C-alpha cells in the first residue's frame, strides 16, 4: 500500500473514532440527563398521586393523572382500579413484591414506559399503587440527536477527508521528489538534487540525501578520472615498452641477418644495451610504484646528519668524473619519515637535476614550521612553465629524446610524488628556463607510527 493511502486512511480512521466517541459521549450524557429528570419528576408525581389516592379513594380524574396510567392492587393482587392495558400489566409484573417505591423502564405496547410502584400509606389493608408513563419522547429525542450528529459527522468527514488528502499529498510530495532523484542516481545521473524545505525530519532527510548525492557524484568523478589516468598510464606504458623493444629487435635482427664490421657490431650492441638498460630502469620503477600501493610503512625519527651522510655516500660515484658537483648542507634536526622511501625520493631528485644539464647541484635541509624541509636545486636548463603542471605524471618527459638517451622512462617524479603522498605532503617546484630548478618537500613532524 502506498504511503499516501496509509496516511490518508490513518487520518480518517482516527477522525472517525474521535467523532464517534464524542457523539456517543454527548448523546449518552444528554439522554441520561433527560431520563434522570423524567424519573425524578415521575417519582414526585407518584408521591402526589399516592397521597391523593389514599385520601380521595381509588378513582382519580384524568386531570389529576394526566397522561399517566394507574393500577391499584390489593395485598392479594386483586385489581381494585386499573386503566392499564394487558401489555402494561404484564410489563409491570413483579414490582409489587418490593415493599418500597421502585421504578423501571420497560417496553410495552411498542413504547418505552416508566413504571413506578409502591405501597399506599398505612390503612386498614395494604394496597399497591402502580403508575405507567410513556417516555418514548426521550428515546425519540435521542434518536433524533443521533441522526443530527450523524449528519454533522458526515459533513466533518467530507471536509476533513479533503484536508487529509491535501495534508497527505503535502507530506508525501517531498518523498516523491526524493524517489525521483534516487531513480535518476540509479540510472547514472548524479547531478540531481532535491529542494531542502523546512527543519523537520523530511527537511533533514532531504539535506542528507543531497549530501549523499554530492558525495556519490564526487566519488564517481574521481573514479572516472582514475580510470582515465589508468588508461593513459597503460597507453603510455605500452608506448614506452614498444619503443625500446622495437629498437632491440631491429638491431638484434641486423646482427643476426647481416655480416657487420666490428664498429657496426659494437654500435648495434650499444643500442641494444642502452635500450635494455632503459627497459630495466622502467621495470624497476614500475615495480616500485606497484609495491607502494600495497605496502605498509613504519615511520621513524631520522637524525638529519645521518640521513645526509647516507645520501652523500650513495651518490658519490655519480660525481666522480668531476663534471658535476653536489653540495650538501643539512642543519641539525629530525625527519619523521620512512628511511628507504625518503632516500629514494631525494636520490631521484638529484638524478633529475643531473639529467637537466646542470653543473652544480645543491641539497639542503633545515627544520621548518613544525617539520623538516629538504630542497634540491640545480643550475640546469630549467622547466618550461607549461610543463610544470605535468612533470609529476607517469611517463611525462619534458625532452623525450634526451630522456631516452639517458635511459629515462618518465617515472622518476611520479615515484617521488607517490612517496610524498605517503608522507602526507607534496613536492613544490620553482623553475625558470635557462636558470635552473628548485624542488622542495616539507616533511611533517611526528605522526602515528604506522601509516599508509
CSV table of C-alpha atoms in Angstrom, one decimal:
chain,number,residue,atom,x,y,z
A,1,UNK,CA,0.0,0.0,0.0
A,2,UNK,CA,1.3,3.4,-0.9
A,3,UNK,CA,2.3,5.9,1.8
A,4,UNK,CA,-0.3,8.5,0.6
A,5,UNK,CA,-3.1,6.0,1.1
A,6,UNK,CA,-1.7,4.9,4.5
A,7,UNK,CA,-1.6,8.5,5.8
A,8,UNK,CA,-5.0,9.3,4.3
A,9,UNK,CA,-6.8,6.4,5.8
A,10,UNK,CA,-5.0,6.6,9.1
A,11,UNK,CA,-6.1,10.2,9.4
A,12,UNK,CA,-9.7,9.3,8.6
A,13,UNK,CA,-9.7,6.4,10.9
A,14,UNK,CA,-8.5,8.5,13.8
A,15,UNK,CA,-11.0,11.2,12.9
A,16,UNK,CA,-13.9,8.7,12.7
A,17,UNK,CA,-13.0,7.2,16.1
A,18,UNK,CA,-12.7,10.6,17.6
A,19,UNK,CA,-16.0,11.9,16.2
A,20,UNK,CA,-17.9,8.7,17.1
A,21,UNK,CA,-16.6,8.8,20.6
A,22,UNK,CA,-17.6,12.4,21.0
A,23,UNK,CA,-21.0,11.7,19.6
A,24,UNK,CA,-21.6,8.7,21.9
A,25,UNK,CA,-20.5,10.7,25.0
A,26,UNK,CA,-22.6,13.7,24.2
A,27,UNK,CA,-25.7,11.8,23.2
A,28,UNK,CA,-25.4,9.4,26.1
A,29,UNK,CA,-24.9,12.3,28.6
A,30,UNK,CA,-27.9,14.2,27.2
A,31,UNK,CA,-30.1,11.1,27.2
A,32,UNK,CA,-29.1,10.2,30.8
A,33,UNK,CA,-29.8,13.8,32.0
A,34,UNK,CA,-33.3,13.8,30.3
A,35,UNK,CA,-34.1,10.3,31.7
A,36,UNK,CA,-33.0,11.3,35.2
A,37,UNK,CA,-35.1,14.4,35.1
A,38,UNK,CA,-38.1,12.4,33.9
A,39,UNK,CA,-37.6,9.8,36.6
A,40,UNK,CA,-37.3,12.5,39.3
A,41,UNK,CA,-40.4,14.2,38.1
A,42,UNK,CA,-42.4,10.9,37.9
A,43,UNK,CA,-41.3,9.9,41.4
A,44,UNK,CA,-42.5,13.3,42.7
A,45,UNK,CA,-45.8,12.9,40.8
A,46,UNK,CA,-46.1,9.3,42.2
A,47,UNK,CA,-45.9,10.6,45.7
A,48,UNK,CA,-48.6,13.1,45.0
A,49,UNK,CA,-50.9,10.5,43.3
A,50,UNK,CA,-50.3,8.0,46.1
A,51,UNK,CA,-51.3,10.6,48.7
A,52,UNK,CA,-54.2,11.7,46.7
A,53,UNK,CA,-55.4,8.1,46.2
A,54,UNK,CA,-55.1,7.4,49.9
A,55,UNK,CA,-57.0,10.5,50.8
A,56,UNK,CA,-59.5,10.5,47.9
A,57,UNK,CA,-60.1,7.0,47.0
A,58,UNK,CA,-59.1,4.8,44.2
A,59,UNK,CA,-60.8,6.8,41.5
A,60,UNK,CA,-59.0,9.9,40.3
A,61,UNK,CA,-59.9,12.1,37.4
A,62,UNK,CA,-57.9,12.3,34.1
A,63,UNK,CA,-56.9,15.8,35.0
A,64,UNK,CA,-55.1,14.5,38.1
A,65,UNK,CA,-53.3,11.6,36.3
A,66,UNK,CA,-52.5,13.5,33.1
A,67,UNK,CA,-51.1,11.0,30.5
A,68,UNK,CA,-50.3,8.5,33.2
A,69,UNK,CA,-52.0,5.2,33.7
A,70,UNK,CA,-52.7,3.9,37.1
A,71,UNK,CA,-53.2,0.4,38.6
A,72,UNK,CA,-54.3,-0.2,42.2
A,73,UNK,CA,-53.9,-3.7,43.7
A,74,UNK,CA,-54.9,-5.2,47.0
A,75,UNK,CA,-52.4,-7.1,49.0
A,76,UNK,CA,-53.7,-10.3,47.5
A,77,UNK,CA,-53.1,-9.0,44.0
A,78,UNK,CA,-56.7,-8.2,43.3
A,79,UNK,CA,-57.2,-5.3,40.9
A,80,UNK,CA,-59.1,-2.5,42.7
A,81,UNK,CA,-58.6,0.0,39.9
A,82,UNK,CA,-56.9,-0.1,36.5
A,83,UNK,CA,-56.5,1.7,33.3
A,84,UNK,CA,-53.5,-0.4,32.4
A,85,UNK,CA,-53.7,-2.5,29.2
A,86,UNK,CA,-52.8,-6.1,29.3
A,87,UNK,CA,-49.4,-5.4,28.0
A,88,UNK,CA,-48.7,-2.7,30.6
A,89,UNK,CA,-49.9,-5.1,33.4
A,90,UNK,CA,-47.6,-7.8,32.2
A,91,UNK,CA,-44.7,-5.5,31.8
A,92,UNK,CA,-45.1,-4.2,35.4
A,93,UNK,CA,-45.5,-7.6,37.0
A,94,UNK,CA,-43.1,-8.3,39.9
A,95,UNK,CA,-42.8,-4.7,41.1
A,96,UNK,CA,-45.4,-5.3,43.8
A,97,UNK,CA,-43.0,-7.6,45.8
A,98,UNK,CA,-40.6,-4.8,46.7
A,99,UNK,CA,-42.5,-3.0,49.5
A,100,UNK,CA,-40.7,0.2,48.6
A,101,UNK,CA,-41.1,2.8,45.9
A,102,UNK,CA,-39.4,1.4,42.9
A,103,UNK,CA,-39.2,2.3,39.2
A,104,UNK,CA,-38.3,0.6,36.0
A,105,UNK,CA,-38.3,1.4,32.3
A,106,UNK,CA,-39.7,-1.3,30.1
A,107,UNK,CA,-41.0,-1.5,26.6
A,108,UNK,CA,-44.8,-2.2,26.3
A,109,UNK,CA,-47.3,-1.6,23.6
A,110,UNK,CA,-44.4,-0.5,21.3
A,111,UNK,CA,-43.4,2.3,23.6
A,112,UNK,CA,-40.9,3.0,26.3
A,113,UNK,CA,-42.8,3.2,29.6
A,114,UNK,CA,-41.6,4.3,33.0
A,115,UNK,CA,-43.3,2.2,35.7
A,116,UNK,CA,-43.4,3.4,39.3
A,117,UNK,CA,-44.8,1.2,42.1
A,118,UNK,CA,-45.1,1.5,45.9
A,119,UNK,CA,-47.4,0.8,48.9
A,120,UNK,CA,-50.1,3.2,49.9
A,121,UNK,CA,-49.7,4.8,53.3
A,122,UNK,CA,-50.8,2.7,56.2
A,123,UNK,CA,-54.5,1.9,56.4
A,124,UNK,CA,-56.8,-0.9,57.2
A,125,UNK,CA,-55.4,-3.1,54.5
A,126,UNK,CA,-52.2,-2.9,52.4
A,127,UNK,CA,-52.7,-1.7,48.8
A,128,UNK,CA,-50.1,-1.4,46.0
A,129,UNK,CA,-50.2,1.5,43.6
A,130,UNK,CA,-48.6,1.5,40.1
A,131,UNK,CA,-48.3,4.2,37.5
A,132,UNK,CA,-47.1,4.0,33.9
A,133,UNK,CA,-45.9,7.0,31.9
A,134,UNK,CA,-45.0,6.9,28.3
A,135,UNK,CA,-41.4,8.4,28.0
A,136,UNK,CA,-40.9,7.4,24.3
A,137,UNK,CA,-40.3,11.0,23.5
A,138,UNK,CA,-36.9,10.8,25.4
A,139,UNK,CA,-35.8,7.9,23.2
A,140,UNK,CA,-37.2,9.7,20.2
A,141,UNK,CA,-35.1,12.8,21.1
A,142,UNK,CA,-32.1,10.6,21.5
A,143,UNK,CA,-32.6,9.0,18.1
A,144,UNK,CA,-33.1,12.5,16.5
A,145,UNK,CA,-30.0,13.7,18.2
A,146,UNK,CA,-28.0,10.7,16.9
A,147,UNK,CA,-29.3,11.4,13.4
A,148,UNK,CA,-28.3,15.1,13.6
A,149,UNK,CA,-24.9,14.2,14.9
A,150,UNK,CA,-24.6,11.7,12.1
A,151,UNK,CA,-25.1,14.5,9.6
A,152,UNK,CA,-22.5,16.6,11.4
A,153,UNK,CA,-20.1,13.6,11.3
A,154,UNK,CA,-20.6,13.0,7.6
A,155,UNK,CA,-20.0,16.7,6.9
A,156,UNK,CA,-17.0,16.8,9.1
A,157,UNK,CA,-15.6,13.6,7.4
A,158,UNK,CA,-16.1,15.1,4.0
A,159,UNK,CA,-14.3,18.4,4.9
A,160,UNK,CA,-11.6,16.6,6.9
A,161,UNK,CA,-11.2,14.0,4.2
A,162,UNK,CA,-10.4,16.7,1.7
A,163,UNK,CA,-8.0,18.2,4.2
A,164,UNK,CA,-6.5,14.8,4.9
A,165,UNK,CA,-5.9,14.3,1.2
A,166,UNK,CA,-4.2,17.7,0.9
A,167,UNK,CA,-2.1,17.1,4.0
A,168,UNK,CA,-1.1,13.6,2.8
A,169,UNK,CA,-0.1,15.0,-0.6
A,170,UNK,CA,2.0,17.7,1.0
A,171,UNK,CA,3.7,15.2,3.3
A,172,UNK,CA,4.3,12.7,0.5
A,173,UNK,CA,5.4,15.2,-2.2
A,174,UNK,CA,9.0,15.7,-0.8
A,175,UNK,CA,9.3,11.9,-0.6
A,176,UNK,CA,8.3,11.6,-4.2
A,177,UNK,CA,10.9,14.1,-5.1
A,178,UNK,CA,13.5,12.1,-3.2
A,179,UNK,CA,12.3,8.9,-5.0
A,180,UNK,CA,12.7,10.6,-8.4
A,181,UNK,CA,16.1,11.8,-7.6
A,182,UNK,CA,17.1,8.4,-6.3
A,183,UNK,CA,15.8,6.8,-9.5
A,184,UNK,CA,18.0,9.3,-11.5
A,185,UNK,CA,21.0,8.3,-9.5
A,186,UNK,CA,20.2,4.7,-10.1
A,187,UNK,CA,20.1,5.5,-13.8
A,188,UNK,CA,23.6,7.1,-13.7
A,189,UNK,CA,22.5,10.8,-13.4
A,190,UNK,CA,24.4,12.1,-10.4
A,191,UNK,CA,23.7,15.8,-10.6
A,192,UNK,CA,20.1,15.6,-9.4
A,193,UNK,CA,19.3,17.3,-6.1
A,194,UNK,CA,16.1,17.8,-4.1
A,195,UNK,CA,14.7,21.0,-2.6
A,196,UNK,CA,15.5,21.4,1.1
A,197,UNK,CA,12.4,22.7,2.8
A,198,UNK,CA,11.8,23.1,6.5
A,199,UNK,CA,13.7,21.9,9.5
A,200,UNK,CA,11.6,18.8,10.2
A,201,UNK,CA,12.6,15.2,9.6
A,202,UNK,CA,11.8,15.4,5.9
A,203,UNK,CA,13.9,18.5,5.5
A,204,UNK,CA,16.8,16.8,7.3
A,205,UNK,CA,16.3,13.7,5.1
A,206,UNK,CA,16.5,16.0,2.0
A,207,UNK,CA,19.7,17.6,3.2
A,208,UNK,CA,21.2,14.2,4.0
A,209,UNK,CA,20.1,12.9,0.6
A,210,UNK,CA,21.8,15.9,-1.2
A,211,UNK,CA,25.0,15.3,0.8
A,212,UNK,CA,24.9,11.7,-0.2
A,213,UNK,CA,24.3,12.5,-3.8
A,214,UNK,CA,27.1,15.1,-3.8
A,215,UNK,CA,29.5,12.5,-2.3
A,216,UNK,CA,28.4,9.9,-4.9
A,217,UNK,CA,28.9,12.4,-7.7
A,218,UNK,CA,32.4,13.3,-6.4
A,219,UNK,CA,33.3,9.7,-6.0
A,220,UNK,CA,32.1,8.8,-9.5
A,221,UNK,CA,34.1,11.8,-10.9
A,222,UNK,CA,37.2,10.6,-9.0
A,223,UNK,CA,36.6,7.1,-10.4
A,224,UNK,CA,36.3,8.4,-13.9
A,225,UNK,CA,39.4,10.5,-13.6
A,226,UNK,CA,41.2,7.5,-12.1
A,227,UNK,CA,40.0,5.3,-14.9
A,228,UNK,CA,41.2,7.9,-17.5
A,229,UNK,CA,44.6,8.1,-15.7
A,230,UNK,CA,44.9,4.3,-15.6
A,231,UNK,CA,44.0,4.1,-19.3
A,232,UNK,CA,46.5,6.8,-20.1
A,233,UNK,CA,49.1,5.2,-17.9
A,234,UNK,CA,48.7,1.8,-19.7
A,235,UNK,CA,48.8,3.5,-23.1
A,236,UNK,CA,52.0,5.4,-22.1
A,237,UNK,CA,53.5,2.2,-20.6
A,238,UNK,CA,52.7,0.3,-23.8
A,239,UNK,CA,54.3,3.0,-25.8
A,240,UNK,CA,57.4,3.2,-23.6
A,241,UNK,CA,57.9,-0.6,-23.8
A,242,UNK,CA,57.2,-0.7,-27.6
A,243,UNK,CA,59.9,1.9,-28.4
A,244,UNK,CA,62.9,0.1,-26.8
A,245,UNK,CA,61.6,-3.3,-27.8
A,246,UNK,CA,61.4,-2.2,-31.4
A,247,UNK,CA,65.0,-0.9,-31.3
A,248,UNK,CA,66.3,-4.1,-29.6
A,249,UNK,CA,64.5,-6.4,-32.1
A,250,UNK,CA,65.7,-4.3,-35.0
A,251,UNK,CA,69.3,-4.2,-34.1
A,252,UNK,CA,69.3,-7.9,-33.0
A,253,UNK,CA,67.8,-8.8,-36.3
A,254,UNK,CA,70.5,-6.8,-38.1
A,255,UNK,CA,73.2,-8.6,-36.1
A,256,UNK,CA,71.6,-11.9,-37.0
A,257,UNK,CA,70.9,-11.3,-40.7
A,258,UNK,CA,74.0,-9.3,-41.8
A,259,UNK,CA,77.7,-9.5,-41.7
A,260,UNK,CA,78.8,-6.3,-40.0
A,261,UNK,CA,82.1,-4.8,-39.3
A,262,UNK,CA,83.4,-4.7,-35.7
A,263,UNK,CA,82.5,-1.0,-35.4
A,264,UNK,CA,78.9,-1.6,-36.7
A,265,UNK,CA,78.6,-4.6,-34.5
A,266,UNK,CA,79.6,-2.6,-31.4
A,267,UNK,CA,77.3,0.2,-32.4
A,268,UNK,CA,74.3,-2.2,-32.8
A,269,UNK,CA,75.2,-3.8,-29.5
A,270,UNK,CA,75.5,-0.4,-27.8
A,271,UNK,CA,71.9,0.4,-29.0
A,272,UNK,CA,70.7,-2.9,-27.7
A,273,UNK,CA,72.5,-2.4,-24.3
A,274,UNK,CA,71.2,1.2,-24.0
A,275,UNK,CA,67.6,0.2,-24.7
A,276,UNK,CA,67.9,-2.9,-22.5
A,277,UNK,CA,69.1,-0.7,-19.6
A,278,UNK,CA,66.1,1.6,-20.2
A,279,UNK,CA,63.8,-1.3,-20.1
A,280,UNK,CA,65.4,-2.5,-16.8
A,281,UNK,CA,65.0,1.0,-15.3
A,282,UNK,CA,61.4,1.1,-16.4
A,283,UNK,CA,60.7,-2.3,-14.9
A,284,UNK,CA,62.3,-1.4,-11.6
A,285,UNK,CA,60.4,1.8,-11.3
A,286,UNK,CA,57.1,0.2,-12.3
A,287,UNK,CA,57.6,-2.5,-9.7
A,288,UNK,CA,58.4,0.2,-7.1
A,289,UNK,CA,55.2,2.2,-7.9
A,290,UNK,CA,53.1,-1.0,-7.7
A,291,UNK,CA,54.8,-2.0,-4.4
A,292,UNK,CA,54.0,1.4,-2.9
A,293,UNK,CA,50.3,0.7,-3.4
A,294,UNK,CA,50.3,-2.4,-1.3
A,295,UNK,CA,52.9,-1.9,1.4
A,296,UNK,CA,52.5,-0.6,5.0
A,297,UNK,CA,55.4,1.6,6.2
A,298,UNK,CA,56.8,2.4,9.6
A,299,UNK,CA,57.9,6.0,10.1
A,300,UNK,CA,60.7,6.9,12.4
A,301,UNK,CA,62.6,9.9,13.7
A,302,UNK,CA,65.7,10.1,11.5
A,303,UNK,CA,68.6,12.3,12.5
A,304,UNK,CA,69.3,14.7,9.6
A,305,UNK,CA,73.1,14.3,9.8
A,306,UNK,CA,72.9,10.5,9.4
A,307,UNK,CA,70.4,10.8,6.6
A,308,UNK,CA,72.5,13.3,4.6
A,309,UNK,CA,75.7,11.3,5.2
A,310,UNK,CA,73.9,8.2,3.8
A,311,UNK,CA,72.8,10.2,0.7
A,312,UNK,CA,76.4,11.5,0.2
A,313,UNK,CA,77.9,8.1,0.3
A,314,UNK,CA,75.2,6.6,-2.1
A,315,UNK,CA,75.5,9.3,-4.8
A,316,UNK,CA,79.3,9.8,-4.5
A,317,UNK,CA,80.0,7.5,-7.6
A,318,UNK,CA,77.7,9.7,-9.7
A,319,UNK,CA,80.1,12.7,-9.4
A,320,UNK,CA,83.5,11.0,-9.6
A,321,UNK,CA,84.1,12.3,-13.1
A,322,UNK,CA,84.2,15.9,-11.8
A,323,UNK,CA,81.9,17.2,-14.5
A,324,UNK,CA,79.1,17.9,-12.0
A,325,UNK,CA,79.4,18.8,-8.3
A,326,UNK,CA,77.0,18.1,-5.4
A,327,UNK,CA,76.9,20.4,-2.4
A,328,UNK,CA,75.1,19.1,0.7
A,329,UNK,CA,74.2,21.2,3.7
A,330,UNK,CA,71.9,19.8,6.3
A,331,UNK,CA,71.0,21.7,9.5
A,332,UNK,CA,70.6,19.6,12.6
A,333,UNK,CA,67.1,18.2,13.0
A,334,UNK,CA,64.9,15.1,12.7
A,335,UNK,CA,63.0,13.8,9.7
A,336,UNK,CA,59.8,11.9,10.6
A,337,UNK,CA,59.9,9.5,7.6
A,338,UNK,CA,60.4,6.1,6.2
A,339,UNK,CA,64.2,6.0,5.6
A,340,UNK,CA,64.3,4.0,2.4
A,341,UNK,CA,61.4,5.8,0.8
A,342,UNK,CA,62.8,9.3,1.6
A,343,UNK,CA,66.2,8.2,0.4
A,344,UNK,CA,64.7,7.1,-2.9
A,345,UNK,CA,62.9,10.4,-3.3
A,346,UNK,CA,66.0,12.5,-2.7
A,347,UNK,CA,68.2,10.4,-5.0
A,348,UNK,CA,65.6,10.6,-7.8
A,349,UNK,CA,65.5,14.4,-7.4
A,350,UNK,CA,69.3,14.6,-7.6
A,351,UNK,CA,69.3,12.2,-10.6
A,352,UNK,CA,66.7,14.5,-12.4
A,353,UNK,CA,69.0,17.5,-11.6
A,354,UNK,CA,71.9,15.7,-13.2
A,355,UNK,CA,69.9,15.0,-16.3
A,356,UNK,CA,68.9,18.7,-16.6
A,357,UNK,CA,72.3,19.7,-17.8
A,358,UNK,CA,73.4,21.3,-14.6
A,359,UNK,CA,76.9,21.8,-13.4
A,360,UNK,CA,76.2,22.4,-9.7
A,361,UNK,CA,73.5,20.7,-7.6
A,362,UNK,CA,72.6,21.8,-4.0
A,363,UNK,CA,71.0,19.5,-1.5
A,364,UNK,CA,69.8,21.5,1.6
A,365,UNK,CA,67.9,20.5,4.7
A,366,UNK,CA,66.6,22.6,7.6
A,367,UNK,CA,63.9,22.4,10.4
A,368,UNK,CA,61.0,24.5,9.4
A,369,UNK,CA,57.4,25.1,10.7
A,370,UNK,CA,56.9,22.0,12.8
A,371,UNK,CA,58.7,19.7,10.4
A,372,UNK,CA,61.8,19.4,8.3
A,373,UNK,CA,62.3,20.8,4.8
A,374,UNK,CA,64.5,19.3,2.1
A,375,UNK,CA,65.3,21.1,-1.2
A,376,UNK,CA,67.3,20.1,-4.3
A,377,UNK,CA,68.4,23.0,-6.5
A,378,UNK,CA,70.4,23.0,-9.8
A,379,UNK,CA,71.6,25.4,-12.4
A,380,UNK,CA,70.4,23.4,-15.4
A,381,UNK,CA,68.2,24.2,-18.3
A,382,UNK,CA,65.0,24.6,-16.2
A,383,UNK,CA,61.5,23.5,-16.9
A,384,UNK,CA,59.1,25.3,-19.3
A,385,UNK,CA,56.1,26.9,-17.4
A,386,UNK,CA,53.6,24.9,-19.4
A,387,UNK,CA,55.2,21.6,-18.3
A,388,UNK,CA,55.3,22.3,-14.6
A,389,UNK,CA,51.8,21.0,-14.0
A,390,UNK,CA,52.5,17.7,-15.8
A,391,UNK,CA,56.0,16.7,-14.7
A,392,UNK,CA,54.7,14.5,-11.9
A,393,UNK,CA,52.5,12.5,-14.2
A,394,UNK,CA,53.7,9.0,-15.1
A,395,UNK,CA,55.7,8.8,-18.4
A,396,UNK,CA,55.7,12.6,-18.9
A,397,UNK,CA,59.0,13.8,-20.2
A,398,UNK,CA,59.9,17.4,-21.0
A,399,UNK,CA,62.5,16.4,-23.6
A,400,UNK,CA,61.7,12.9,-24.7
A,401,UNK,CA,64.7,12.4,-26.9
A,402,UNK,CA,67.2,13.4,-24.3
A,403,UNK,CA,65.4,11.4,-21.6
A,404,UNK,CA,65.6,8.2,-23.6
A,405,UNK,CA,69.3,8.7,-24.3
A,406,UNK,CA,69.7,8.9,-20.6
A,407,UNK,CA,67.6,5.7,-20.0
A,408,UNK,CA,64.7,7.8,-18.6
A,409,UNK,CA,61.2,6.5,-18.6
A,410,UNK,CA,59.2,9.4,-17.1
A,411,UNK,CA,58.5,7.6,-13.9
A,412,UNK,CA,61.0,9.3,-11.5
A,413,UNK,CA,58.9,12.2,-10.4
A,414,UNK,CA,55.8,10.1,-10.4
A,415,UNK,CA,57.5,7.8,-7.9
A,416,UNK,CA,58.6,10.9,-5.9
A,417,UNK,CA,55.0,12.2,-5.9
A,418,UNK,CA,53.8,8.9,-4.5
A,419,UNK,CA,56.4,8.8,-1.8
A,420,UNK,CA,55.5,12.4,-0.8
A,421,UNK,CA,51.8,11.5,-0.7
A,422,UNK,CA,52.6,8.6,1.7
A,423,UNK,CA,54.3,11.1,3.9
A,424,UNK,CA,51.2,13.3,3.9
A,425,UNK,CA,53.0,16.1,1.9
A,426,UNK,CA,53.8,17.1,-1.7
A,427,UNK,CA,56.6,18.4,-3.9
A,428,UNK,CA,56.8,22.1,-4.8
A,429,UNK,CA,58.7,23.2,-8.0
A,430,UNK,CA,60.2,26.5,-8.7
A,431,UNK,CA,61.9,26.8,-12.1
A,432,UNK,CA,63.0,29.3,-14.8
A,433,UNK,CA,64.1,28.2,-18.2
A,434,UNK,CA,67.9,28.5,-18.5
A,435,UNK,CA,68.3,29.4,-14.8
A,436,UNK,CA,67.7,26.0,-13.1
A,437,UNK,CA,65.1,24.3,-10.9
A,438,UNK,CA,64.4,24.0,-7.2
A,439,UNK,CA,62.3,21.2,-5.7
A,440,UNK,CA,61.3,21.4,-2.1
A,441,UNK,CA,59.5,18.9,0.2
A,442,UNK,CA,58.3,19.7,3.7
A,443,UNK,CA,58.0,16.6,5.9
A,444,UNK,CA,55.5,17.0,8.7
A,445,UNK,CA,56.6,16.3,12.3
A,446,UNK,CA,55.7,13.2,14.4
A,447,UNK,CA,52.5,11.3,13.4
A,448,UNK,CA,51.2,7.7,14.1
A,449,UNK,CA,53.9,5.1,13.9
A,450,UNK,CA,52.1,3.1,11.2
A,451,UNK,CA,50.8,4.9,8.2
A,452,UNK,CA,49.8,4.3,4.6
